[in-house]
Coordinates of N, CA and C in Angstrom, one line a residue:
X24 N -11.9 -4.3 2.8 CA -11.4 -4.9 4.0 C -10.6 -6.2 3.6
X25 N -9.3 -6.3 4.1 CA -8.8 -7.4 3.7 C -9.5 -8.6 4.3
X26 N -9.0 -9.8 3.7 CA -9.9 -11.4 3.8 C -8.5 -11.7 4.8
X27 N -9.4 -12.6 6.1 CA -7.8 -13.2 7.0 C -8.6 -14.2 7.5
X28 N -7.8 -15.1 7.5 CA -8.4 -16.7 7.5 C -7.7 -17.3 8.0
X29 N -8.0 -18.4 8.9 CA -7.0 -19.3 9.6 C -6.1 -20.1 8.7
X30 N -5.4 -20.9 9.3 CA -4.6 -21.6 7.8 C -5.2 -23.2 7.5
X31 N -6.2 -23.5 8.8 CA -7.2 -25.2 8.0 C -8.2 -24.7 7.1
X32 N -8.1 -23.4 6.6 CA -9.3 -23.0 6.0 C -8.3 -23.8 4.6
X33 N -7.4 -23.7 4.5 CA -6.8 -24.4 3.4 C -6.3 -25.2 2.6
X34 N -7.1 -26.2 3.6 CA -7.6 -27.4 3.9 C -8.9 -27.6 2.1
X35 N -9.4 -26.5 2.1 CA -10.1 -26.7 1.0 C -9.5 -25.3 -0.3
X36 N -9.1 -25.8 -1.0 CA -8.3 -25.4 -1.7 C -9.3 -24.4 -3.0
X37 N -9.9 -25.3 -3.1 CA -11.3 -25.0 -4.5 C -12.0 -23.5 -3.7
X38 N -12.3 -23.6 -2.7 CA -12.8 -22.5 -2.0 C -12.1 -21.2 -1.9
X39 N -10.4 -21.8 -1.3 CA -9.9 -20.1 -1.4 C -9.3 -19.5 -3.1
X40 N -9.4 -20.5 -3.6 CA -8.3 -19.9 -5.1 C -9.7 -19.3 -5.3
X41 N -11.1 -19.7 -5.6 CA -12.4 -19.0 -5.9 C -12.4 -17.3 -5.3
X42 N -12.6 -17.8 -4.0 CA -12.1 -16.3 -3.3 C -11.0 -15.2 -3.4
X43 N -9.8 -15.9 -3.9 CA -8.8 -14.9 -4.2 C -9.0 -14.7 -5.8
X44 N -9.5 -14.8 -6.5 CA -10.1 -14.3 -7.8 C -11.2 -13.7 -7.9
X45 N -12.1 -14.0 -6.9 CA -13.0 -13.1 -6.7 C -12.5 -11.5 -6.1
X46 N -11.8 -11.7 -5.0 CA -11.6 -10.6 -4.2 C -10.9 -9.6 -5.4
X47 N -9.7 -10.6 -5.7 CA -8.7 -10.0 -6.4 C -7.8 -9.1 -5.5
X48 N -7.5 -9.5 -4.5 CA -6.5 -9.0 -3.7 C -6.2 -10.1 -2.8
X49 N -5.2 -10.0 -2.3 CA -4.7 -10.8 -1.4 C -5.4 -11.7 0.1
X50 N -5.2 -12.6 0.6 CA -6.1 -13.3 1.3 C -5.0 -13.9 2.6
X51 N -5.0 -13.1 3.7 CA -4.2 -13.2 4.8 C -4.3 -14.7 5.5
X52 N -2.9 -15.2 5.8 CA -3.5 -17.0 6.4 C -3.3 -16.4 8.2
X53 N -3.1 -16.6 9.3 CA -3.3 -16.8 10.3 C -2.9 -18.4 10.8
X54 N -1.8 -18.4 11.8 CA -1.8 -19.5 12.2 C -1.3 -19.3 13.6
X55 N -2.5 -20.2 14.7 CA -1.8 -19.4 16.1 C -2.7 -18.3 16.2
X56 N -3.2 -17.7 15.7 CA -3.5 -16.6 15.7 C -2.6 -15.6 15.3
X57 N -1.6 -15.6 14.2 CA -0.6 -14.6 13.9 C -0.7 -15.1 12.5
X58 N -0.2 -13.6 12.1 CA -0.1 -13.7 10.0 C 0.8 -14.6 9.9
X59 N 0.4 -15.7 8.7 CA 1.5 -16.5 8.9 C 1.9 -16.5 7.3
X60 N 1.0 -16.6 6.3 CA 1.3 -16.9 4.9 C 0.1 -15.5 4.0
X61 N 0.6 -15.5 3.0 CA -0.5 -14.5 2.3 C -0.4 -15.5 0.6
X62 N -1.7 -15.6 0.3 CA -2.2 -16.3 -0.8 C -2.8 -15.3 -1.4
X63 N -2.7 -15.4 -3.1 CA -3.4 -14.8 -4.0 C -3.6 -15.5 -5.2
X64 N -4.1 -14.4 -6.4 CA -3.9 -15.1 -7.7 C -3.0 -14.9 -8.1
X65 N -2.2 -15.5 -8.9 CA -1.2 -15.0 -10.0 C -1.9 -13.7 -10.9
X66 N -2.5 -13.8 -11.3 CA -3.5 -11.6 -11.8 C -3.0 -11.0 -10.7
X67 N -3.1 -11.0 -9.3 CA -3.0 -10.0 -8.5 C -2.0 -9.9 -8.2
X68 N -0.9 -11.3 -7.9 CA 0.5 -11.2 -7.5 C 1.3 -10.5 -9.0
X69 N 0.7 -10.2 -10.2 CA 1.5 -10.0 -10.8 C 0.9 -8.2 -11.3
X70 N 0.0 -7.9 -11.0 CA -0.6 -6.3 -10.9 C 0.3 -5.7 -9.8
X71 N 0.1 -6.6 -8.2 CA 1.2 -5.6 -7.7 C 2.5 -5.6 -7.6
X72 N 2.9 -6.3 -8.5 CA 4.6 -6.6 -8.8 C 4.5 -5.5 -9.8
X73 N 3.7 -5.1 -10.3 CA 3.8 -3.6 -11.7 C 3.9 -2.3 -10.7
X74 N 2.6 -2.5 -9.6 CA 2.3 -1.3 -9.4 C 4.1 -1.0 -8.3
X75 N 4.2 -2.0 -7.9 CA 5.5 -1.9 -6.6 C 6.7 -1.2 -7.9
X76 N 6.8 -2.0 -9.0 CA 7.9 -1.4 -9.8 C 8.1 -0.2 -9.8
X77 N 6.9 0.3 -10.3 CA 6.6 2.2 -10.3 C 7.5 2.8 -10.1
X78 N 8.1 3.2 -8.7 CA 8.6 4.2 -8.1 C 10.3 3.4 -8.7
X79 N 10.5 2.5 -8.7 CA 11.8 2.2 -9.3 C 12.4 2.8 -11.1
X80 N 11.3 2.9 -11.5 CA 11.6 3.5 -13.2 C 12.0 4.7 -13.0
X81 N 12.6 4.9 -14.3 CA 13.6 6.1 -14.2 C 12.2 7.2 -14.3
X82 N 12.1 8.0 -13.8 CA 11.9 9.7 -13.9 C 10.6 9.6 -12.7
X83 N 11.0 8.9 -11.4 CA 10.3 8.7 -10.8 C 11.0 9.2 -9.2
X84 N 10.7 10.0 -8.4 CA 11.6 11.0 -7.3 C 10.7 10.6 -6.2
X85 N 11.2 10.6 -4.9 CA 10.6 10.4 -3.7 C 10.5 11.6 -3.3
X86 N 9.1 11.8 -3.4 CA 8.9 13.4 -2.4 C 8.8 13.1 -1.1
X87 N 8.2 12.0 -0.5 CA 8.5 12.1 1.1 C 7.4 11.1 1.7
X88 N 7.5 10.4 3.0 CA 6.9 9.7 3.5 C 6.3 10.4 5.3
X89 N 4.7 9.7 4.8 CA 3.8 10.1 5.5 C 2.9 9.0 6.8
X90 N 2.5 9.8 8.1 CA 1.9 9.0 8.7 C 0.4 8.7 7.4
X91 N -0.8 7.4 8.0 CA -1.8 6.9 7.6 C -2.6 8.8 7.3
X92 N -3.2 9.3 8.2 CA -3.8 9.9 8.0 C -3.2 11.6 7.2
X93 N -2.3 11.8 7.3 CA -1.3 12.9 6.3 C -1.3 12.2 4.9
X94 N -1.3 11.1 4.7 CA -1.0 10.7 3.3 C -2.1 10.4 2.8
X95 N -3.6 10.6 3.1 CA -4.7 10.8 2.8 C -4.5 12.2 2.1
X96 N -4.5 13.1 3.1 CA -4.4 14.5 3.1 C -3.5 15.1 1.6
X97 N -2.3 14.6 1.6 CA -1.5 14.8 0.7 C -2.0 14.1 -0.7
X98 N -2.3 13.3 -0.3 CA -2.5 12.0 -1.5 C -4.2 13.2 -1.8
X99 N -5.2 14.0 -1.6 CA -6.3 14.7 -2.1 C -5.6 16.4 -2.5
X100 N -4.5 16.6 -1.6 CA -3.9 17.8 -2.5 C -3.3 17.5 -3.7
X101 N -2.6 16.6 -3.8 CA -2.0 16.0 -5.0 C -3.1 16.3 -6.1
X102 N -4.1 15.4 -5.9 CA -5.0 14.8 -6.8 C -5.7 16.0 -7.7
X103 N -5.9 16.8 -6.4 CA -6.7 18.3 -6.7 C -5.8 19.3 -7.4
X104 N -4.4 19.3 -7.5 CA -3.8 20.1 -8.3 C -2.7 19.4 -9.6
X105 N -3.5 17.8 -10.3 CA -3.3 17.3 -11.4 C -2.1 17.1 -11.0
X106 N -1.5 16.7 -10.4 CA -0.1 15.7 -10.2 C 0.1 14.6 -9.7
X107 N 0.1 13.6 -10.8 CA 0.2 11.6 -10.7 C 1.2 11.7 -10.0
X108 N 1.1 11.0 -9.1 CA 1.4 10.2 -7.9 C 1.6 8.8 -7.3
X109 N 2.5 8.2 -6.7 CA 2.0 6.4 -6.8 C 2.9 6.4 -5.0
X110 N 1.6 5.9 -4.4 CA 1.5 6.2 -2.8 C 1.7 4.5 -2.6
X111 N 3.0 4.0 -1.9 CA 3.1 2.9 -1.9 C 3.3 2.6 -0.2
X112 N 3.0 1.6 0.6 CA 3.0 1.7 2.2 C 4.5 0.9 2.5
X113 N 5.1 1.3 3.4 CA 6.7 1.2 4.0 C 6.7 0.1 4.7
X114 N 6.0 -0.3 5.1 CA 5.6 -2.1 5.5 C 5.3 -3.3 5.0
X115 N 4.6 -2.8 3.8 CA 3.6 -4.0 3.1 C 2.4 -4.4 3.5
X116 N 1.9 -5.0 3.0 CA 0.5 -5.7 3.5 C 0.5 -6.7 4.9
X117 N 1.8 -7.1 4.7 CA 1.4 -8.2 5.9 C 2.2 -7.5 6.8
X118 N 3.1 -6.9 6.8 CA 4.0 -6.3 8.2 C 2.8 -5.4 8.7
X119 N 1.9 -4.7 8.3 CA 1.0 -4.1 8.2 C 0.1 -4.4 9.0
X120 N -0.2 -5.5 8.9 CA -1.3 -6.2 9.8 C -0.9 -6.4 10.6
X121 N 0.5 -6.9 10.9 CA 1.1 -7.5 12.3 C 1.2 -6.4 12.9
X122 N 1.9 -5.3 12.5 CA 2.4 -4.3 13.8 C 0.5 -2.9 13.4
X123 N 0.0 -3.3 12.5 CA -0.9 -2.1 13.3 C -0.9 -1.4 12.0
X124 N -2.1 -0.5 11.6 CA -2.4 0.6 10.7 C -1.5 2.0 11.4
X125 N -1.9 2.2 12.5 CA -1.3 3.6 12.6 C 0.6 3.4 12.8
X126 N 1.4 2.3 13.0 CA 2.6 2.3 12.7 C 3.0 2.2 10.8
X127 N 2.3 1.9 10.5 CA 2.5 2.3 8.8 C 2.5 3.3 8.7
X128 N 3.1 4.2 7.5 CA 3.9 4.8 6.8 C 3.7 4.8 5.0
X129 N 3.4 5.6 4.1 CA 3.4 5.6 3.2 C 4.4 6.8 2.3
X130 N 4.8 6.2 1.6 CA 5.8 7.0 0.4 C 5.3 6.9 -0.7
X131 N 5.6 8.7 -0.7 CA 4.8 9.4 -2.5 C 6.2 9.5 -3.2
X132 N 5.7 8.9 -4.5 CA 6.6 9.8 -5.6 C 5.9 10.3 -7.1
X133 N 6.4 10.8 -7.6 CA 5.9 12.1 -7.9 C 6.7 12.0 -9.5
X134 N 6.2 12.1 -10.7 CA 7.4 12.5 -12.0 C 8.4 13.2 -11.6
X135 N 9.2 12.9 -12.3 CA 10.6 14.2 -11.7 C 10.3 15.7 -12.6
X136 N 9.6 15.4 -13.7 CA 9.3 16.7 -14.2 C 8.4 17.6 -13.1
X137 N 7.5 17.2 -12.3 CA 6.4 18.0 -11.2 C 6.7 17.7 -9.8
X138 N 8.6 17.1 -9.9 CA 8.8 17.2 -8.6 C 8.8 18.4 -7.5
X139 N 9.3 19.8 -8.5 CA 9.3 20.8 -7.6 C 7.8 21.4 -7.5
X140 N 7.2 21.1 -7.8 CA 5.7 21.6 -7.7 C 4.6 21.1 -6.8
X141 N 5.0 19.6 -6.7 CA 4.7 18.5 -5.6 C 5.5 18.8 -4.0
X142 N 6.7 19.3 -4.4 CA 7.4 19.6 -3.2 C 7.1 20.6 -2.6
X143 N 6.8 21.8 -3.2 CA 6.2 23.3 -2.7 C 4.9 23.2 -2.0
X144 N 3.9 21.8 -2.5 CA 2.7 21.6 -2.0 C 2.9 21.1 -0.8
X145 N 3.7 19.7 -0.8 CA 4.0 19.3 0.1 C 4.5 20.2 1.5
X146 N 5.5 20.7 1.3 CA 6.5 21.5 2.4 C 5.1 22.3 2.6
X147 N 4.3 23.5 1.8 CA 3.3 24.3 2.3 C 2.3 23.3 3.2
X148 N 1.8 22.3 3.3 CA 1.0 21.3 3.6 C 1.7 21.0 5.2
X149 N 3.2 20.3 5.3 CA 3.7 19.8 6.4 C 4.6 20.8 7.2
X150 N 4.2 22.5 6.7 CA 5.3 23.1 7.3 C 5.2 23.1 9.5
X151 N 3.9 23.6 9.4 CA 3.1 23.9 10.5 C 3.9 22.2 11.8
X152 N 3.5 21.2 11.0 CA 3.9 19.7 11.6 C 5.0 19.8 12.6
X153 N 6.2 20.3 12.1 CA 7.0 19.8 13.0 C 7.0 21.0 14.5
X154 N 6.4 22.2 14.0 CA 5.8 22.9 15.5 C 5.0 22.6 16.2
X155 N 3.7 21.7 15.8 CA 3.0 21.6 16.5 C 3.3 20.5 18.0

């Protein structure tokens, strides 16, 4: 569960850098009662500046973007038929929070060598969706 904190909490400085190395993830500020800043460690800010790269490297294909609860679903077919995957969310962390979990959106991609095999799962997976 993400950490969200007003922004006088940062007022004591020794406290949250402790926290964001403990957590090792990100630490939401709130000001007003709305996201206002996001603090971390440099370890974390620079893990997910790798993991965000991913899908940008060459031999890396967009097989398609999913609501929260389909990209569960897809993201355990994947897993179960051996094909790495890197499921990144279409908002981010903080747009995320502001507009809501179920307005996010996540995008798979897939090696380009197991794209058509990821794709046949996929389409078999989402065909039924757009009739329903």
């Amino acid at each position: 569960m993400p950490q969200i904190r007003p922004i006088t909490d940062l007022r004591n400085t020794n406290e949250i850098s402790e926290l964001c190395h403990a957590k090792k993830e990100p630490i939401f500020i709130t000001k007003n009662g709305y996201g206002d800043l996001v603090v971390m460690s440099i370890e974390t800010y620079e893990s997910l500046m790798s993991i965000s790269a991913v899908p940008q490297t060459e031999g890396m294909c967009l097989l398609t973007e999913q609501s929260p609860v389909w990209a569960g679903v897809l993201a355990d077919v994947l897993t179960q038929n051996g094909i790495p995957f890197v499921k990144e969310s279409s908002l981010g962390a903080g747009m995320a929070l502001q507009a809501g979990p179920m307005l996010e959106s996540f995008r798979f991609f897939v090696p380009r060598a197991q794209f058509d095999a990821a794709k046949d799962l996929s389409d078999s997976l989402f065909s039924g969706e757009a009739e329903a």
